[in-house]
Coordinates of C-alpha atoms and ligand atoms in Angstrom, one line a residue:
M1 CA 124.2 71.4 101.1
E2 CA 128.3 71.7 100.6
E3 CA 129.7 74.6 102.9
T4 CA 131.3 77.8 101.1
V5 CA 133.7 80.7 102.5
V6 CA 131.4 83.5 101.3
S7 CA 134.3 86.2 100.3
K8 CA 133.1 89.6 100.1
N9 CA 132.6 91.2 96.8
F10 CA 134.3 94.4 95.4
I11 CA 131.8 97.1 97.0
E12 CA 131.9 95.7 100.5
Q13 CA 135.7 95.7 100.8
I14 CA 135.4 99.4 99.6
I15 CA 133.4 100.2 102.2
E16 CA 135.1 98.2 105.2
K17 CA 138.3 100.1 104.2
D18 CA 136.6 103.2 104.3
L19 CA 135.5 102.4 107.6
A20 CA 138.8 101.3 108.7
E21 CA 141.0 103.9 107.5
G22 CA 138.2 106.8 109.3
V23 CA 137.4 108.0 105.7
Y24 CA 134.0 107.9 107.2
D25 CA 132.6 106.4 110.4
H26 CA 128.8 105.7 108.8
V27 CA 127.4 104.1 106.0
M28 CA 124.5 105.5 104.1
T29 CA 123.4 104.9 100.7
R30 CA 120.4 105.6 98.1
F31 CA 118.5 104.8 95.3
P32 CA 117.9 107.3 93.3
P33 CA 115.2 106.2 90.5
E34 CA 114.6 109.0 87.6
P35 CA 110.5 109.4 87.7
N36 CA 109.6 108.3 83.6
G37 CA 108.8 104.6 84.0
Y38 CA 108.3 101.7 86.0
L39 CA 111.2 99.8 87.7
H40 CA 112.0 96.2 86.7
I41 CA 113.9 93.9 87.9
G42 CA 117.7 95.3 87.5
H43 CA 116.8 98.2 89.7
A44 CA 115.5 95.7 92.2
K45 CA 119.2 94.4 92.5
S46 CA 120.1 98.1 92.4
I47 CA 117.4 98.7 95.5
L48 CA 118.3 95.6 97.3
L49 CA 122.2 96.3 96.5
N50 CA 121.9 99.6 98.4
Y51 CA 119.5 98.5 101.3
G52 CA 121.6 95.6 101.8
L53 CA 124.7 97.4 102.1
A54 CA 123.0 99.9 104.6
K55 CA 122.1 97.5 106.9
Q56 CA 125.2 95.2 107.0
Y57 CA 126.8 98.3 108.0
G58 CA 124.6 99.6 110.2
G59 CA 123.9 102.6 108.1
K60 CA 120.8 104.0 106.4
F61 CA 119.0 104.1 102.9
N62 CA 117.3 106.9 101.5
L63 CA 114.7 106.9 98.5
R64 CA 115.7 109.9 96.4
F65 CA 113.4 110.6 93.2
D66 CA 116.1 111.8 91.0
D67 CA 113.2 114.6 89.2
T68 CA 115.4 117.0 87.8
N69 CA 114.3 116.6 84.2
P70 CA 110.9 117.5 84.2
T71 CA 109.6 116.8 80.9
K72 CA 109.5 112.7 80.7
E73 CA 108.4 112.7 84.7
K74 CA 104.9 112.1 86.1
T75 CA 103.3 111.4 89.4
E76 CA 101.6 108.0 88.5
F77 CA 105.5 106.5 87.8
V78 CA 106.0 108.5 91.3
E79 CA 104.2 106.3 93.3
S80 CA 104.6 103.0 91.6
I81 CA 108.5 103.1 92.4
K82 CA 107.6 103.9 96.3
A83 CA 105.1 101.1 96.0
D84 CA 107.9 98.8 94.4
V85 CA 110.5 99.6 96.8
E86 CA 108.4 99.0 99.8
W87 CA 107.1 95.4 98.6
L88 CA 110.6 94.8 98.3
G89 CA 111.0 95.4 101.8
A90 CA 113.8 98.4 101.2
D91 CA 112.8 100.3 104.2
F92 CA 113.4 104.1 103.7
E93 CA 111.9 104.9 107.0
D94 CA 110.7 108.8 106.7
R95 CA 114.0 109.5 104.5
L96 CA 111.9 109.8 101.2
F97 CA 113.6 112.4 99.1
Y98 CA 113.4 114.4 95.7
A99 CA 116.1 116.1 94.2
S100 CA 113.5 119.1 93.0
D101 CA 113.8 119.8 96.8
Y102 CA 117.6 121.1 96.7
F103 CA 117.1 123.1 93.6
D104 CA 117.7 125.7 95.8
K105 CA 121.2 124.6 97.0
M106 CA 121.8 123.7 93.6
H107 CA 121.5 126.9 92.6
E108 CA 123.3 128.6 95.4
A109 CA 125.9 125.8 94.8
A110 CA 126.2 127.5 91.0
I111 CA 125.9 131.0 92.1
E112 CA 129.2 129.9 94.6
L113 CA 131.3 128.0 91.2
I114 CA 130.4 131.4 89.9
K115 CA 132.4 133.1 92.5
K116 CA 135.0 131.0 92.9
G117 CA 136.1 131.8 88.9
K118 CA 134.8 127.9 88.6
A119 CA 131.8 128.6 85.9
F120 CA 130.9 130.4 83.5
V121 CA 127.5 131.4 81.1
C122 CA 127.9 130.3 77.7
D123 CA 126.0 132.0 74.4
L124 CA 127.2 129.5 72.6
S125 CA 124.3 127.4 70.9
A126 CA 123.9 123.7 71.5
D127 CA 125.7 122.2 68.0
E128 CA 128.6 125.4 68.5
I129 CA 128.9 123.4 72.3
R130 CA 129.2 120.2 70.2
E131 CA 132.1 121.0 67.9
Y132 CA 134.0 122.9 70.0
R133 CA 134.1 120.3 72.3
G134 CA 136.4 117.8 70.5
T135 CA 136.6 114.6 69.7
L136 CA 138.1 111.1 71.7
T137 CA 141.4 111.6 69.8
E138 CA 140.9 115.9 69.8
P139 CA 141.3 118.4 72.5
G140 CA 138.2 120.8 72.5
K141 CA 138.6 124.7 72.2
N142 CA 137.8 126.8 75.0
S143 CA 134.5 128.7 74.1
P144 CA 134.7 132.7 73.1
Y145 CA 132.9 133.4 76.7
R146 CA 135.1 131.2 79.4
D147 CA 136.5 134.2 80.2
R148 CA 133.9 136.5 81.7
S149 CA 134.2 138.3 84.6
I150 CA 133.2 137.1 87.4
E151 CA 130.6 139.9 88.6
E152 CA 129.1 139.7 84.6
N153 CA 128.6 135.6 85.0
L154 CA 126.4 136.6 88.2
K155 CA 124.3 138.9 86.2
L156 CA 124.1 137.0 83.3
F157 CA 122.9 133.8 85.9
Q158 CA 120.7 135.5 87.5
E159 CA 119.2 137.0 84.2
M160 CA 119.0 133.0 82.8
T161 CA 117.0 132.8 86.1
D162 CA 114.9 135.5 86.0
G163 CA 113.6 134.3 82.4
K164 CA 115.4 136.6 80.6
Y165 CA 116.7 134.9 77.9
E166 CA 115.2 131.9 75.8
D167 CA 114.9 128.2 76.2
G168 CA 118.7 127.0 75.3
S169 CA 120.1 130.9 74.6
K170 CA 122.2 130.3 77.2
V171 CA 124.0 127.8 79.7
L172 CA 125.9 127.7 82.9
R173 CA 129.1 126.1 82.8
A174 CA 131.9 124.7 84.6
K175 CA 135.0 125.6 83.8
I176 CA 137.5 122.5 83.5
D177 CA 139.8 121.9 81.0
M178 CA 138.8 121.6 77.4
S179 CA 142.1 119.6 76.8
S180 CA 141.2 116.7 79.4
P181 CA 141.0 113.9 78.0
N182 CA 137.5 112.6 79.7
I183 CA 135.4 114.7 77.5
N184 CA 132.8 114.9 80.7
M185 CA 135.8 117.0 81.9
R186 CA 135.7 119.9 79.0
D187 CA 133.4 122.3 80.5
P188 CA 130.3 120.2 80.8
V189 CA 127.2 122.1 80.7
I190 CA 125.7 122.1 84.3
Y191 CA 122.4 124.8 84.3
R192 CA 120.2 125.1 81.4
V193 CA 117.5 127.5 80.5
A194 CA 114.5 125.5 80.3
R195 CA 110.2 126.4 81.1
M196 CA 109.1 123.4 81.7
T197 CA 106.2 122.6 84.7
H198 CA 107.5 120.7 87.0
H199 CA 105.7 117.6 89.0
N200 CA 107.0 118.8 92.1
T201 CA 108.1 122.8 92.0
G202 CA 105.4 123.8 89.3
D203 CA 106.7 127.4 87.2
K204 CA 109.1 128.2 90.2
W205 CA 112.3 127.2 88.1
C206 CA 113.5 128.3 84.3
V207 CA 116.3 127.0 85.1
Y208 CA 117.0 123.5 85.5
P209 CA 120.9 121.4 86.7
M210 CA 122.1 118.9 84.6
Y211 CA 122.5 115.1 86.1
D212 CA 125.9 115.2 86.5
F213 CA 125.7 118.4 88.8
A214 CA 123.1 117.6 90.3
H215 CA 123.3 114.1 91.2
P216 CA 126.8 114.7 93.4
I217 CA 125.1 117.6 95.1
E218 CA 122.5 115.5 96.4
D219 CA 124.3 112.5 97.7
A220 CA 126.3 115.1 99.0
I221 CA 123.3 117.1 100.9
E222 CA 121.9 113.7 102.3
G223 CA 125.5 112.3 103.6
I224 CA 125.6 109.8 101.1
T225 CA 128.7 107.9 101.7
H226 CA 128.5 105.3 98.9
S227 CA 127.1 106.2 95.9
I228 CA 126.1 102.9 94.0
C229 CA 125.9 103.8 90.3
T230 CA 125.8 101.6 86.7
L231 CA 128.7 101.5 84.9
E232 CA 127.9 103.9 81.9
F233 CA 128.4 106.2 84.4
E234 CA 132.3 105.4 85.2
D235 CA 133.3 108.4 82.8
H236 CA 131.5 110.5 84.7
R237 CA 133.3 109.5 88.0
P238 CA 135.6 112.3 87.6
L239 CA 133.3 115.3 87.5
Y240 CA 131.6 113.8 90.1
D241 CA 134.5 113.7 92.4
W242 CA 135.3 117.7 90.3
V243 CA 132.0 118.8 91.9
V244 CA 132.1 117.7 95.4
K245 CA 135.6 119.0 96.0
E246 CA 134.5 122.4 94.4
L247 CA 131.9 122.9 96.8
G248 CA 133.8 121.3 99.9
Y249 CA 131.9 119.0 101.1
E250 CA 133.3 117.4 103.9
Q251 CA 132.8 113.4 104.0
P252 CA 132.2 114.0 100.1
P253 CA 130.6 111.2 98.7
K254 CA 132.0 108.3 96.6
Q255 CA 130.7 107.0 93.3
I256 CA 131.6 103.1 93.0
E257 CA 129.9 101.1 90.0
F258 CA 129.0 97.9 89.5
A259 CA 127.2 96.4 86.0
K260 CA 123.8 96.5 84.9
L261 CA 121.6 93.4 85.6
Y262 CA 120.3 91.6 81.8
L263 CA 118.2 88.8 81.9
T264 CA 118.0 86.7 78.6
N265 CA 114.0 86.1 77.1
V266 CA 112.9 89.3 78.5
I267 CA 112.3 93.4 77.9
T268 CA 114.2 95.7 80.3
G269 CA 114.3 98.7 78.1
K270 CA 111.6 101.4 79.2
R271 CA 111.1 102.7 75.6
Y272 CA 110.2 99.0 74.2
I273 CA 107.5 98.4 77.6
K274 CA 106.3 102.0 76.3
K275 CA 105.6 101.0 73.2
L276 CA 104.0 97.6 73.8
V277 CA 101.9 99.8 76.6
E278 CA 100.9 101.8 74.1
D279 CA 100.2 99.6 71.6
G280 CA 98.2 97.5 73.6
I281 CA 100.3 94.4 73.2
V282 CA 100.2 93.6 76.6
D283 CA 98.0 95.3 79.1
G284 CA 99.9 97.7 81.1
W285 CA 103.2 97.8 82.8
D286 CA 102.4 95.3 85.0
D287 CA 101.7 92.7 82.4
P288 CA 102.7 89.3 83.9
R289 CA 105.2 88.9 80.8
L290 CA 107.0 91.8 81.9
V291 CA 109.3 91.9 84.3
S292 CA 108.5 95.2 85.7
I293 CA 108.8 95.0 89.6
S294 CA 105.0 95.3 89.4
A295 CA 104.3 92.8 86.7
L296 CA 106.3 90.1 88.4
R297 CA 104.3 90.7 91.7
R298 CA 100.8 90.4 89.6
R299 CA 102.5 87.7 88.6
G300 CA 102.6 85.8 91.7
F301 CA 106.5 86.5 92.2
T302 CA 107.6 87.3 95.9
P303 CA 110.0 89.6 97.8
E304 CA 111.9 86.8 98.9
S305 CA 112.4 85.3 95.4
I306 CA 114.2 88.5 94.1
K307 CA 115.7 88.9 97.2
K308 CA 117.3 85.0 96.9
F309 CA 117.6 86.2 93.1
V310 CA 119.3 88.9 93.0
E311 CA 121.9 87.2 95.8
L312 CA 122.1 84.9 93.2
C313 CA 124.0 87.0 90.4
G314 CA 125.9 88.3 92.6
V315 CA 127.8 91.7 92.0
S316 CA 130.2 92.8 89.7
K317 CA 131.9 95.0 86.7
A318 CA 131.6 92.5 83.8
N319 CA 128.2 93.2 82.2
S320 CA 126.6 89.8 81.4
S321 CA 123.1 88.2 81.0
V322 CA 121.2 85.7 83.6
D323 CA 119.3 83.2 82.4
Y324 CA 115.9 84.0 83.2
A325 CA 115.4 80.3 84.4
M326 CA 117.1 81.2 87.3
L327 CA 114.6 83.8 88.3
E328 CA 112.1 80.8 87.9
Y329 CA 114.5 78.3 90.1
C330 CA 114.5 81.2 92.6
I331 CA 110.2 81.5 92.6
R332 CA 109.8 77.4 92.8
E333 CA 112.6 77.2 95.4
D334 CA 110.3 79.8 97.8
L335 CA 106.8 78.6 96.9
K336 CA 107.4 74.9 97.3
L337 CA 107.1 74.7 101.4
K338 CA 105.1 77.6 101.4
R339 CA 102.1 77.5 99.6
P340 CA 99.3 74.8 99.9
R341 CA 98.5 72.9 96.8
A342 CA 95.3 72.5 94.9
M343 CA 93.8 70.8 92.0
A344 CA 92.9 72.6 89.0
I345 CA 91.5 70.9 85.8
L346 CA 93.1 73.7 82.6
D347 CA 91.8 71.4 79.5
P348 CA 88.5 69.3 81.5
I349 CA 87.0 66.3 80.0
K350 CA 84.4 64.3 82.2
L351 CA 85.3 61.6 83.8
I352 CA 81.9 59.1 84.7
I353 CA 82.1 56.7 87.6
D354 CA 79.6 54.3 86.9
N355 CA 79.0 52.3 89.7
Y356 CA 78.9 55.4 92.6
P357 CA 75.9 56.3 93.8
E358 CA 74.1 59.0 92.0
G359 CA 73.8 62.4 93.8
E360 CA 76.4 60.9 96.7
V361 CA 79.0 63.2 98.0
E362 CA 82.0 62.4 100.1
Y363 CA 84.7 64.6 101.5
L364 CA 88.0 63.0 101.2
D365 CA 91.6 64.1 102.7
A366 CA 93.9 66.0 101.6
D367 CA 97.8 67.2 102.1
N368 CA 97.9 71.0 102.0
N369 CA 101.9 70.2 100.9
L370 CA 103.2 67.0 101.5
E371 CA 106.8 68.6 102.2
N372 CA 105.4 70.9 104.7
P373 CA 102.8 69.1 107.2
E374 CA 102.3 72.8 109.0
L375 CA 100.2 73.7 106.2
G376 CA 97.6 71.1 107.4
S377 CA 95.2 69.4 105.6
R378 CA 91.4 70.3 103.4
K379 CA 89.0 68.1 102.6
L380 CA 88.0 67.6 98.8
P381 CA 83.9 66.8 98.0
F382 CA 84.4 63.6 96.1
S383 CA 81.0 62.4 93.3
R384 CA 79.9 60.2 90.3
E385 CA 80.6 62.8 87.9
L386 CA 84.5 64.4 88.4
Y387 CA 86.3 66.6 85.1
I388 CA 89.9 65.4 84.1
E389 CA 92.5 66.8 82.6
R390 CA 92.1 65.8 78.7
D391 CA 95.1 64.8 78.0
D392 CA 95.2 61.8 80.8
F393 CA 92.6 60.1 78.6
M394 CA 93.6 58.4 75.7
E395 CA 91.6 56.1 73.8
E396 CA 95.1 54.7 71.9
P397 CA 98.4 55.1 74.1
P398 CA 101.6 55.2 73.3
K399 CA 104.1 52.8 75.1
K400 CA 104.5 53.7 78.7
Y401 CA 101.7 55.8 78.8
F402 CA 100.2 55.0 82.3
R403 CA 97.3 56.7 82.3
L404 CA 93.6 56.3 81.5
F405 CA 92.9 54.0 78.3
P406 CA 90.4 51.6 77.8
G407 CA 90.8 48.6 80.4
N408 CA 93.5 50.5 82.6
E409 CA 93.2 51.4 86.1
V410 CA 94.7 54.6 87.7
R411 CA 94.6 56.4 90.9
L412 CA 92.7 59.8 91.0
M413 CA 95.0 61.4 94.0
N414 CA 93.5 61.3 97.5
A415 CA 90.6 59.1 96.4
Y416 CA 90.2 55.8 94.8
F417 CA 91.6 53.2 91.9
V418 CA 89.0 53.6 88.7
K419 CA 89.0 51.4 86.0
C420 CA 87.9 53.1 82.1
E421 CA 85.7 50.8 81.1
S422 CA 85.0 52.8 77.8
F423 CA 84.1 56.3 76.5
V424 CA 81.9 59.0 74.3
K425 CA 82.3 60.8 71.4
D426 CA 80.7 63.8 69.6
E427 CA 79.7 63.6 66.1
N428 CA 83.3 65.4 65.7
G429 CA 85.1 62.2 67.5
N430 CA 86.1 64.4 70.3
V431 CA 86.4 62.1 73.6
V432 CA 83.9 63.9 75.7
E433 CA 82.7 61.3 78.4
V434 CA 85.1 58.4 80.0
H435 CA 83.2 56.0 82.2
C436 CA 85.2 54.5 84.6
T437 CA 84.2 52.0 87.7
Y438 CA 85.9 52.5 91.0
D439 CA 86.9 50.1 93.5
P440 CA 85.8 51.2 97.1
E441 CA 89.0 49.0 98.6
T442 CA 91.4 51.4 97.5
K443 CA 90.6 54.9 99.2
S444 CA 93.8 56.6 99.8
G445 CA 95.0 56.5 103.4
S446 CA 93.3 53.2 104.0
G447 CA 96.4 51.4 103.9
F448 CA 95.2 49.4 100.5
E449 CA 97.9 46.8 99.1
G450 CA 96.3 44.5 97.0
R451 CA 97.5 46.1 93.9
K452 CA 99.7 48.7 92.3
V453 CA 98.9 50.9 89.4
K454 CA 101.6 52.7 87.5
G455 CA 99.6 55.7 86.7
T456 CA 98.0 59.2 89.1
I457 CA 96.0 61.4 87.9
H458 CA 93.7 64.5 89.6
W459 CA 90.6 65.6 89.3
V460 CA 87.8 67.6 90.5
S461 CA 84.1 67.1 91.9
A462 CA 81.8 68.6 88.8
K463 CA 79.5 69.7 90.9
E464 CA 81.7 71.6 93.8
A465 CA 84.4 72.5 91.4
I466 CA 84.6 76.5 90.1
K467 CA 84.6 77.3 86.8
A468 CA 87.7 79.9 86.6
E469 CA 90.0 81.5 83.9
V470 CA 94.0 80.7 83.9
R471 CA 96.7 82.4 82.0
L472 CA 99.8 80.5 80.8
Y473 CA 102.7 82.1 79.7
E474 CA 105.5 82.0 77.3
N475 CA 109.0 84.5 77.6
I476 CA 107.5 87.6 75.8
V477 CA 110.8 87.2 73.1
D478 CA 113.2 84.2 72.5
E479 CA 116.8 85.0 72.7
E480 CA 117.5 82.0 70.1
K481 CA 115.4 83.8 67.7
G482 CA 117.2 86.9 68.3
K483 CA 114.7 89.5 70.3
L484 CA 114.8 92.2 67.8
N485 CA 114.0 92.1 64.1
E486 CA 115.7 93.7 61.0
D487 CA 113.5 96.9 61.3
G488 CA 114.7 97.5 65.5
T489 CA 111.2 96.2 66.2
L490 CA 110.7 93.4 68.7
N491 CA 110.5 90.1 67.8
L492 CA 107.1 89.1 70.0
N493 CA 107.1 85.1 70.8
P494 CA 102.8 85.2 69.2
N495 CA 102.1 82.5 72.1
S496 CA 104.0 84.3 74.7
L497 CA 99.8 84.1 76.6
T498 CA 97.4 81.9 76.2
V499 CA 93.8 82.1 78.1
L500 CA 92.3 78.8 79.2
K501 CA 88.5 80.3 80.1
D502 CA 86.8 77.0 80.6
C503 CA 89.1 75.1 83.4
Y504 CA 87.5 74.5 87.0
V505 CA 89.3 74.1 90.3
E506 CA 88.4 72.4 93.6
P507 CA 86.1 74.5 95.9
S508 CA 88.6 75.3 98.4
L509 CA 89.8 77.9 96.3
A510 CA 86.4 79.9 96.2
S511 CA 87.7 82.7 98.5
A512 CA 91.2 83.4 97.4
K513 CA 91.8 86.7 96.9
A514 CA 93.9 88.6 94.8
Y515 CA 98.0 88.0 94.7
D516 CA 97.7 84.2 97.0
S517 CA 99.3 81.8 95.6
F518 CA 98.9 78.1 95.0
Q519 CA 100.8 75.0 93.9
F520 CA 98.5 73.6 91.2
V521 CA 99.6 69.7 91.0
R522 CA 101.0 68.4 88.0
Q523 CA 100.9 72.0 86.5
G524 CA 102.7 74.6 88.0
F525 CA 103.1 77.5 91.0
F526 CA 99.7 80.3 90.5
C527 CA 98.6 83.1 91.4
V528 CA 95.2 84.9 92.0
D529 CA 95.4 87.7 89.2
C530 CA 95.0 91.3 91.3
K531 CA 93.1 93.1 88.1
D532 CA 91.0 90.9 86.5
S533 CA 90.1 88.1 89.4
T534 CA 87.0 88.8 90.9
E535 CA 84.8 86.5 93.1
D536 CA 82.4 85.4 89.9
N537 CA 85.6 84.9 88.0
L538 CA 88.7 83.8 89.1
V539 CA 91.7 84.4 87.2
F540 CA 94.4 82.5 87.5
N541 CA 98.1 83.4 86.1
R542 CA 100.8 80.6 85.9
I543 CA 103.7 81.9 87.9
V544 CA 106.5 78.8 86.6
S545 CA 106.1 75.4 85.7
L546 CA 106.9 72.6 88.3
K547 CA 110.0 71.2 86.5
S548 CA 113.1 73.6 85.0
S549 CA 116.2 71.9 83.3
F550 CA 117.9 74.9 85.5
K551 CA 120.7 73.4 87.9
L552 CA 122.4 75.7 91.0
Ligands
LIG601 P1 116.6 101.8 82.2 O1 117.7 102.2 81.3 O2 115.8 101.3 82.4 O3 115.8 103.6 81.7 P2 117.9 103.9 84.0 O4 119.3 103.5 84.6 O5 117.5 104.6 83.1 O6 117.0 102.6 83.9 P3 117.3 105.4 86.6 O7 115.9 105.4 87.2 O8 118.1 106.2 85.6 O9 117.0 103.8 85.2 O10 117.9 104.5 87.5 C1 117.7 104.2 89.2 C2 118.8 103.2 89.4 O11 119.2 102.2 88.8 C3 120.6 103.7 88.8 O12 121.1 103.9 90.0 C4 120.9 103.1 87.6 O13 122.4 102.5 87.7 C5 120.0 101.5 88.5 N1 119.9 100.8 87.7 C6 119.0 100.6 86.3 N2 119.3 99.5 85.7 C7 119.6 98.7 86.0 C8 120.2 97.0 86.0 N3 119.7 96.9 84.6 N4 120.6 96.9 86.9 C9 120.7 96.7 87.7 N5 120.9 98.7 88.1 C10 120.3 99.6 87.5
LIG602 MG1 117.8 107.0 83.8

């Protein structure tokens, strides 16, 4: 491999400068998901980036649920997010926090701002607030309630908190500048009246802080130094800075934005995924065609492969899409040396060796991974009746077809040469049996050098093989055909899932457990499905095929 000089990304440069100049004496990062859905590959990037930076600079990493918006949040999502972060190896130790744990402190902070004359209670309706706000080209107008006295504001805010006012009838606003060129600074709403039951605090509150007010306070309370978020928050940064400054935090956190990760040929939007789940098009948030973290895990991706992928993507300020093939490349690279190989027949046809003794079974040696001898070897049962792939036989082969056809000889992988003597068709003209003879001299590993064959095919012994279900996947949408239809619905690939129910796998797979993965020779990498696979009905998901056009 060529040696490359790894240059620091722009976030590392900021952190190193801050540490050198004594702006901070430590590094503390966090991942702040809103528990309103399952995490996806984009979140994995954010998790690994935040965790990685903390680790790199001897700092700490927090997991914090940003649960300030009770209507959309569910405990199911909290549990799945925790499991995903842990699975990725981003260790938050004992630092699992909830923004809602800080509601008291946020409320106190709001009162502090009122006392400083920096916040006021406003009676304008949501529509009026919008009207007064102005536009990108025109300044806004001051609210008629902007000059209420501190005493009056304190009293009204307390009454809002006590439930005296209807939802939406009054809000607390920061008093900043209605003529600011940045609309976020035009007296933004920081607290609203909303009667909502919260999954953590129940009915304790009927006033809730707005995200832009809550988030910097959460970061400051936890001693976060570098608050890393995505680009859409860039225009909110002046407000973030205003909040931490006005509240007088020491070593206030610094917001840094980076570009979201987008992947081609997949769906990441929660709204779309939710609809696919609700319409029963996918079998849950973890359907292997999705790129939620739980779906990737179910499909057979490893934390290492996702880390590698995120590293390859890098960190930048410019939005761009990454090719799904790069993710496939990463999982192939990760599994190639780690996982054992096995033989599996996805579309079986019988192969009968006419000159092999009936009822006899011999056990042949097979390496588990040719490139990694440490994985050892196993014994494969071999007998007179085998299954091979249907497309490894052709009655009338085209040129350069080196597999089985009448009169041709091939190697059965890890076994013997067999020569096709005849075949049997059913009444519909489909080939149902291929008859061969074998040459006992040609056993694999025996050093036979008499003649060569051009094709090697895989097989399983019919009697000993285990019946299994195999699921093959294609991308759920095709970027080139357009992800969306004209009416805004998803343009789904009708072939995204193929279920093969009559596959046969070698008997060594009998004890395979959920998430175990294998390289099925010539077919790709496969993983035992964690939801549907049982001892009596093994189900394998294809993670990725063996070949790719992707080049690093
Ligand atoms: P979505 O838009 O997919 O619903 P979100 O931004 O609403 O995602 P949050 O739970 O609010 O999801 O995000 C948690 C963190 O993950 C935030 O810091 C956010 O910036 C980051 N994040 C979300 N999507 C991506 C992405 N595609 N790439 C990188 N980081 C992301
Ligand atoms: Mg969000």
